[in-house]
Structure formats: structure tokens, C-alpha cells
Coordinates of C-alpha atoms and ligand atoms in Angstrom, one line a residue:
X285 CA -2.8 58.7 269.6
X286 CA -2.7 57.7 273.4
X287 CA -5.8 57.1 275.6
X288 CA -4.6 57.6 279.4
X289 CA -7.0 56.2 281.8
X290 CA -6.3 57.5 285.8
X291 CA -6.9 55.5 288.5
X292 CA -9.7 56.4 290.9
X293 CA -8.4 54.6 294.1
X294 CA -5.6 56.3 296.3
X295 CA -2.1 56.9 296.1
X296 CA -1.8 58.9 292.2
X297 CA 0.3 61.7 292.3
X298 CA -1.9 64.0 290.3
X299 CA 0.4 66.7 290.2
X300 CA 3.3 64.8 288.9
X301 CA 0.5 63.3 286.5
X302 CA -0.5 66.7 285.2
X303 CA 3.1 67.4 284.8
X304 CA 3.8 64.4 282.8
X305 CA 0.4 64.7 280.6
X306 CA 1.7 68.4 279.7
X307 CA 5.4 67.5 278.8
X308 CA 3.4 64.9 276.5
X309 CA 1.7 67.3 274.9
X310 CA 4.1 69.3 274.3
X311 CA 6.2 67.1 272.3
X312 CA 3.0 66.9 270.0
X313 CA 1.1 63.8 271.0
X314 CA -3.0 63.6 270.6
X315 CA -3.9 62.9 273.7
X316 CA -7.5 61.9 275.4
X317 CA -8.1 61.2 279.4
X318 CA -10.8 59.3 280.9
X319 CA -10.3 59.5 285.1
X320 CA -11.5 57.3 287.9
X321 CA -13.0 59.0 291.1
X322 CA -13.5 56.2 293.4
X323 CA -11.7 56.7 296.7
X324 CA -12.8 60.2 296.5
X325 CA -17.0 59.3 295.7
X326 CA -15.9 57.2 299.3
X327 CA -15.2 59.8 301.5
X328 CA -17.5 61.9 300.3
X329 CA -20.6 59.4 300.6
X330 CA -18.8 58.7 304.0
X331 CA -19.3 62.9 304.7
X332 CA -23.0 62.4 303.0
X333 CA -24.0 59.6 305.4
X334 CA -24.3 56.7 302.6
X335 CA -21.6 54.7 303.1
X336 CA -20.4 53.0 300.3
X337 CA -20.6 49.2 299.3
X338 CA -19.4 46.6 297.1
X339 CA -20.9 44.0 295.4
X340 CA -18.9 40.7 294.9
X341 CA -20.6 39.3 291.7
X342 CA -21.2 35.0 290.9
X343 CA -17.8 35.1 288.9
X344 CA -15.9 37.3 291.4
X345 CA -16.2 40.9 289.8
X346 CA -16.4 43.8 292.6
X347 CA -18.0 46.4 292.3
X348 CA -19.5 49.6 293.6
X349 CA -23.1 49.2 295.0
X350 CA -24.8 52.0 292.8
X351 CA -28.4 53.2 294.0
X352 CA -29.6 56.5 292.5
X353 CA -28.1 58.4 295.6
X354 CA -24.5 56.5 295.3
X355 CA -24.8 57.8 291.3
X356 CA -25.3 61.2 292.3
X357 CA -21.9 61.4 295.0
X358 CA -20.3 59.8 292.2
X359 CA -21.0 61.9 289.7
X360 CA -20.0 65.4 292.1
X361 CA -17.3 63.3 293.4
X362 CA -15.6 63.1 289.8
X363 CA -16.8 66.8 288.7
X364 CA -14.8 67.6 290.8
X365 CA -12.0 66.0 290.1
X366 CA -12.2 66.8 286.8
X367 CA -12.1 70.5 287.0
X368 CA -9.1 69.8 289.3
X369 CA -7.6 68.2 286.6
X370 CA -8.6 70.6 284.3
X371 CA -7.6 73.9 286.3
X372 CA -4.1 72.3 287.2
X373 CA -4.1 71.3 282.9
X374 CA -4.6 74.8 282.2
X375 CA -2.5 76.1 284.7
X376 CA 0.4 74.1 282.8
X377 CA -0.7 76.2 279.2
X378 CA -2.4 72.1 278.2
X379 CA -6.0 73.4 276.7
X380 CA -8.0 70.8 279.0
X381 CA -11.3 70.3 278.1
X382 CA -13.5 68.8 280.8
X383 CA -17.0 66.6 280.5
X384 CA -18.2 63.5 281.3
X385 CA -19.7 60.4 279.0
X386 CA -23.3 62.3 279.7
X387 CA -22.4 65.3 277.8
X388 CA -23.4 65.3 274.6
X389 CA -24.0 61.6 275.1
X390 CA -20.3 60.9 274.4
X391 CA -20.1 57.5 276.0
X392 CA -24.0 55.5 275.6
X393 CA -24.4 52.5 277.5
X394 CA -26.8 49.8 278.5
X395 CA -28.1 49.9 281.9
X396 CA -27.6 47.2 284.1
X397 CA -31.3 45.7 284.6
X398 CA -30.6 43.2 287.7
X399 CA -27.0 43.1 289.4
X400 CA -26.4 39.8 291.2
X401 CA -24.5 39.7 294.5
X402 CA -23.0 37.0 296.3
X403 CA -23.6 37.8 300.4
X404 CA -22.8 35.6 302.9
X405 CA -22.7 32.7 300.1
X406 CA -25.9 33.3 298.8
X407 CA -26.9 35.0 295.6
X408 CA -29.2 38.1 295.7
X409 CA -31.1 39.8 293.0
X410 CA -30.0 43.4 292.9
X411 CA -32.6 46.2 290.9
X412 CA -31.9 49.6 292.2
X413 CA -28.2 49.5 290.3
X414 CA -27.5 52.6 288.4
X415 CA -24.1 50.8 286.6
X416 CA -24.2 50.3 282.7
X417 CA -21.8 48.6 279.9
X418 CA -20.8 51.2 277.2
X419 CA -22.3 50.0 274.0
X420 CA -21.1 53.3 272.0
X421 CA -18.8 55.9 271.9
X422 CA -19.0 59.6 270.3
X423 CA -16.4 59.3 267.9
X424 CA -17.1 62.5 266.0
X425 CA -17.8 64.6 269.0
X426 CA -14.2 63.5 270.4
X427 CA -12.8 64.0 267.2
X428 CA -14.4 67.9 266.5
X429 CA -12.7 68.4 269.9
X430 CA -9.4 66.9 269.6
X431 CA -9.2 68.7 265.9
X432 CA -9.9 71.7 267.3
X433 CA -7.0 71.0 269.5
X434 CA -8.2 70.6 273.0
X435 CA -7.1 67.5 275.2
X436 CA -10.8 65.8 276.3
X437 CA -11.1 65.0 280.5
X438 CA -13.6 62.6 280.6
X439 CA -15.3 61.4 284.0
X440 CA -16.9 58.0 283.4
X441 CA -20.8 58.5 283.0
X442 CA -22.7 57.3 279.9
X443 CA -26.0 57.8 278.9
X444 CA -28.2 54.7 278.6
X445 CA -31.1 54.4 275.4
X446 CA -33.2 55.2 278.1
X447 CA -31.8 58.6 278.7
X448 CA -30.4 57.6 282.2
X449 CA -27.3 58.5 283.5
X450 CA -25.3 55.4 284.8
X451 CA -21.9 55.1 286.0
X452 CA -19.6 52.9 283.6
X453 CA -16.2 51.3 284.7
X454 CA -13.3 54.0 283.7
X455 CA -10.8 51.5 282.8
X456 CA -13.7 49.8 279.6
X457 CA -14.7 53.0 279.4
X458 CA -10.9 54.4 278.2
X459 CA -11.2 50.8 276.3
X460 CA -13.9 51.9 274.4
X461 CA -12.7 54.8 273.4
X462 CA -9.1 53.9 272.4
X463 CA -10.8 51.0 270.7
X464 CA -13.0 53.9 268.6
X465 CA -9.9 56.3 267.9
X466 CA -8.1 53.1 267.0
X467 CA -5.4 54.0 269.4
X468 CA -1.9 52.6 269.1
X469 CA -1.8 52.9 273.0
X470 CA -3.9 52.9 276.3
X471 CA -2.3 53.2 279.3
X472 CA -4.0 52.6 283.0
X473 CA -2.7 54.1 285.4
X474 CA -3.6 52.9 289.0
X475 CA -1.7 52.7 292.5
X476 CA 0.0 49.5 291.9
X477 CA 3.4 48.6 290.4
X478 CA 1.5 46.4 287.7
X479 CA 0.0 43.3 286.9
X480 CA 1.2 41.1 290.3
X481 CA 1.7 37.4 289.4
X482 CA 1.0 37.2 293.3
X483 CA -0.8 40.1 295.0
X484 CA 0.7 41.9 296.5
X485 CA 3.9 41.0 296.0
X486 CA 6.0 43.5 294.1
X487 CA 8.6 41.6 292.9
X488 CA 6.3 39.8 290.7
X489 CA 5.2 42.4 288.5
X490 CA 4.7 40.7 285.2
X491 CA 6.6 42.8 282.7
X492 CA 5.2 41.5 279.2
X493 CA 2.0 39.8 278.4
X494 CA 0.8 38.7 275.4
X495 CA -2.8 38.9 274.5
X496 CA -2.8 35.0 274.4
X497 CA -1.8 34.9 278.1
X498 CA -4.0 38.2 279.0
X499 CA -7.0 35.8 278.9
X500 CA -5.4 33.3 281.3
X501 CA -4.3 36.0 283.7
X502 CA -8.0 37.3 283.6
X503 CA -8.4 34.0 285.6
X504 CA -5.7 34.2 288.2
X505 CA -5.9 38.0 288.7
X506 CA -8.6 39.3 291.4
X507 CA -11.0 41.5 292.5
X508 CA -10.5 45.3 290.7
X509 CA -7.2 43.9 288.2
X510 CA -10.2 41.5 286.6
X511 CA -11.6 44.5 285.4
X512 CA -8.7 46.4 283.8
X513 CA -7.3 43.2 282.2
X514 CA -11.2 43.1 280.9
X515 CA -10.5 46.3 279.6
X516 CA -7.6 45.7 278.3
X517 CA -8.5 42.5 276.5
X518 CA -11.9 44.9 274.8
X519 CA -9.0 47.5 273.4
X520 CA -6.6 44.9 271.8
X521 CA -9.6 43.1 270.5
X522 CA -11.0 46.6 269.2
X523 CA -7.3 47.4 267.2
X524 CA -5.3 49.1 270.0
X525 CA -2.0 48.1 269.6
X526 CA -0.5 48.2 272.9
X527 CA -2.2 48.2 276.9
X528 CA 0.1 49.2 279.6
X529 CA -0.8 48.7 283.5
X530 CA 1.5 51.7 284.6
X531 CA 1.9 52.5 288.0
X532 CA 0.5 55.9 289.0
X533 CA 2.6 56.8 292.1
X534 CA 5.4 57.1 290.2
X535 CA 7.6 60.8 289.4
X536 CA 6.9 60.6 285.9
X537 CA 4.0 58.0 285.7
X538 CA 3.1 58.7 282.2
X539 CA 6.6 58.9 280.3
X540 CA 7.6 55.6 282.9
X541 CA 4.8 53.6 281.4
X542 CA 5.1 54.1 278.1
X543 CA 8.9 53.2 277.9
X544 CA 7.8 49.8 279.5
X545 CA 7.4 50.3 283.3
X546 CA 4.4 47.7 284.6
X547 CA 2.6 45.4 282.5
X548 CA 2.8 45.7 279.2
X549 CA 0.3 44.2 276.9
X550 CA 1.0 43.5 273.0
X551 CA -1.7 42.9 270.5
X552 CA 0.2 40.1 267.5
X553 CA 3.0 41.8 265.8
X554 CA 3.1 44.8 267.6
X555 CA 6.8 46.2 268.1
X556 CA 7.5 47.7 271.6
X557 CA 7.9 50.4 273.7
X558 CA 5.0 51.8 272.8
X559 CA 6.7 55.4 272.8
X560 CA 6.9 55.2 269.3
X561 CA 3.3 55.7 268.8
X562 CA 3.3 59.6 269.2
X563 CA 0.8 61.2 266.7
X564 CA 1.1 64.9 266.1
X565 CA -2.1 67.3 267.6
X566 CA -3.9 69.8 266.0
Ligands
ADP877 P1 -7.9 52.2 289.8 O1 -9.2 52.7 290.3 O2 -6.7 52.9 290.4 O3 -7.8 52.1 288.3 P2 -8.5 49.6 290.7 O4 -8.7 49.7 292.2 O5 -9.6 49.4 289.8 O6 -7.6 50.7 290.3 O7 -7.5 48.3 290.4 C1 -6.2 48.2 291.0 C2 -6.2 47.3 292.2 O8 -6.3 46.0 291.8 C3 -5.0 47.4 293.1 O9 -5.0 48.5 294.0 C4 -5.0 46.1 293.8 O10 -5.6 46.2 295.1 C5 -5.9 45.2 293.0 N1 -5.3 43.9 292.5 C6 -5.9 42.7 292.6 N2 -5.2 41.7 292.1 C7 -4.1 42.3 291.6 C8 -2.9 41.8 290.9 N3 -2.7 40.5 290.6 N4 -1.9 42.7 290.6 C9 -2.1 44.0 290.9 N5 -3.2 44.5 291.5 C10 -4.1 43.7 291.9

């Protein structure tokens, strides 16, 4: 079982993605996908007139500045990406099957009460946030579908215990639920050649990490990587076997990543590449 997380920011090829998500189902592997959307929720709350901002947190997290309004481009920014996906998916004879964490309440989360934001070196309180942690994940609902043989495409909205939607971080939220499936593999897939020892520098791409160093490097590492190597830490600690930081721009992103291009993250005792982990579908 792979979980594929795809990078919201610019630069994926999607249609060399698609391609490489159907030649992997077609030699058999269960397969689920969660997907980003944030360069294109940008532009289009650019088009909208709400520009978009970002939030530097106390301990250096970034990210998205979420009022109700923000939550509402994000969430037609990534419907549509999703039926792209979807339509392109089923174009290549993969049976796609499109949602997002909302639908039946697939990914619950807990709502963010108060965000705090650093500005100009001084902290601010933040209460109009529409952000939440996933607490919980719909493991029989992804299940029913995946038995039933259809690959999930799952934009990352959860449901809070309030009944709220929220928007949840994609790369946690493919955490979550490769932590739930017990996945052997995740793989994230963004527009960078891997983990940089120093950004941006591509010649430092660190090829191996163990979980041991993964929490050092969640130190060093800045800005958006904090977050993936957060969510990469949640799925080794939750029995994946194997996290790879893939690089999305590539011809063959998928297939690339998983016989050890990027950043590849081992859990104790777990043998690479991580192409040995294909599970037969339904
Ligand atoms: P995506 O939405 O594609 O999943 P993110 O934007 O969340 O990706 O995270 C990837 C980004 O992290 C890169 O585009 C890069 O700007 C930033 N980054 C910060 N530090 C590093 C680092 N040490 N190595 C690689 N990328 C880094």
C-alpha cells in the first residue's frame, strides 16, 4: 500500500504524474492520493480580490492565513484540481475517485481556536483561523472504497467535532492516513529535488535519513520542509515503513521516488527501496 501526497506549490508536472500513478496501478499496487492546491488557491484569491497571506508562527511554522473567505477559495481551488486529476485518471482507464476529508467526514480534525503570529517581531493573537490538526481518519470508508477497487483523490479538508470544515496541511494529512492504512510507503511529492542540507542548494540533497536524524533536521530545515519532515516523523511514528521527499518535476516522479530519488526516510529495520512494498488492488 502506497499513500502519494502531491505537492500544492508550483512546478508538478501533473500529466507526467497521472501517467506515472496509472503505470502504478497497473502493475497492481493499492494506491491512495491526498493533493495540495496551494499556488492554485493563490491565484485564484489573487482573481477574487483577497490576497493571500502567511502566518510565521513563535517556532517558525508558515502558514496560510485562513479566514472563512480564504477556506472557501481553498476549498474550489482544490475541487478543482481534483476533478482535474480525476478526469485526466480516468482518461488513463485508473478508476479515480474524487472527495475531500469533508465527505463523509473522512478526515476529522480539531479546529484551531487561536493561531499566533509573529509580525514585525511581535506576537499577535489570531481567532478568525479556519486551519485544523487531523485527530481521525475514516479508515473503513477508505477501505469500502479501495476494496471496491477505486483509487481515493483526496483534497485536504477535514471536518472538525464541531461540524466545521477546516483546511488541514496535505502532507499530515497523507501522514495520517498512511499511518491508518499502516502503509509500507508515503511519498511527498513537491517541486524540490529533496530534503536540502542547505536551501537551495541542490547538490545537497540529503539522500538517506534515518528517523533518529529526521528529528534533528526538523530543526535545521525551514519554513514549508518543517512541515513535511513533521509529517513525515507522524507516519514513521504511526508504523509506515518508509517516507520519501520525491521531487515532483521529474518525467517519472512517482516510479523515480520510490526507487530512491530525494530523501528517503527509514523507520528501524526497514530494508530499502521502498519499491518492494507493492500490494496487489482489488
Ligand atoms: P508542496 O506544497 O509542494 O508539498 P511545500 O511548499 O509545502 O511543498 O514545501 C516545499 C518547499 O519547502 C520548497 O519549495 C522549498 O521552498 C521549501 N524548503 C525550505 N527548506 C528546505 C530544504 N532544506 N530543502 C528543501 N526545500 C526546502
Amino acid at each position: 500500500m502506497f499513500v502519494l501526497k502531491i505537492g500544492g506549490a508550483a512546478g508538478l508536472d501533473h500529466e507526467a504524474l497521472c501517467q506515472d500513478i496509472a503505470a502504478l496501478w497497473r502493475s497492481g499496487a493499492q494506491l491512495v492520493i491526498v493533493h495540495g492546491g496551494s499556488a492554485d488557491t493563490d491565484a485564484l484569491a489573487q482573481q477574487l480580490n483577497h490576497a493571500p497571506r502567511t502566518i510565521v508562527t513563535p517556532s517558525g511554522h508558515h502558514s496560510r492565513y485562513t479566514d472563512r473567505q480564504t477556506l472557501e477559495i481553498f476549498a474550489m481551488a482544490t475541487a478543482r484540481l481534483n476533478r482535474l486529476l480525476v478526469e485526466r485518471l480516468q482518461q488513463l482507464d485508473v478508476p479515480a475517485f474524487g472527495m475531500s476529508g469533508v465527505d463523509g467526514r473522512l478526515l476529522q480534525a480539531r479546529r484551531k481556536a487561536t493561531l499566533r503570529s509573529v509580525e514585525d517581531g511581535r506576537v499577535r493573537i489570531i481567532r478568525d483561523d479556519w486551519t485544523g490538526s487531523v485527530t481521525g481518519v475514516n479508515k473503513a470508508l477508505l477501505r469500502t472504497l479501495l476494496t471496491a477497487g477505486y483509487l481515493p483523490i483526496i483534497a485536504p479538508l477535514a471536518i472538525s467535532d464541531g461540524g466545521e470544515m477546516v483546511n488541514v496541511d496535505g502532507d499530515r494529512a497523507a501522514a495520517a492516513i498512511a499511518g491508518a492504512l499502516q502503509a509500507e510507503t508515503l511519498v511527498l511529492l513537491s517541486n524540490v529535488a529533496g530534503l536540502m542540507r542547505n536551501f537551495p542548494d541542490p547538490t545537497t540533497v540529503v539522500a538517506q535519513l534515518s528517523q533518529a536524524e529526521l528529528a534533528a533536521a526538523g530543526e535545521w530545515a525551514q519554513g514549508r520542509m518543517k512541515k513535511k519532515l513533521m509529517g513525515a516523523q507522524e507516519a514513521l511514528s504511526a508504523g509506515v515503513g518508509t517516507v520519501v521527499i520525491g521531487d515532483g518535476r521529474r518525467a517519472t516522479p512517482l516510479q523515480d521516488a520510490l526507487a530512491g530519488h530525494g530523501t528517503t526516510i527509514s523507520a528501524a529495520g526497514v530494508q530499502q527501496p521502498a519499491l518492494a512494498a507493492v500490494e496487489a488492488h482489488a
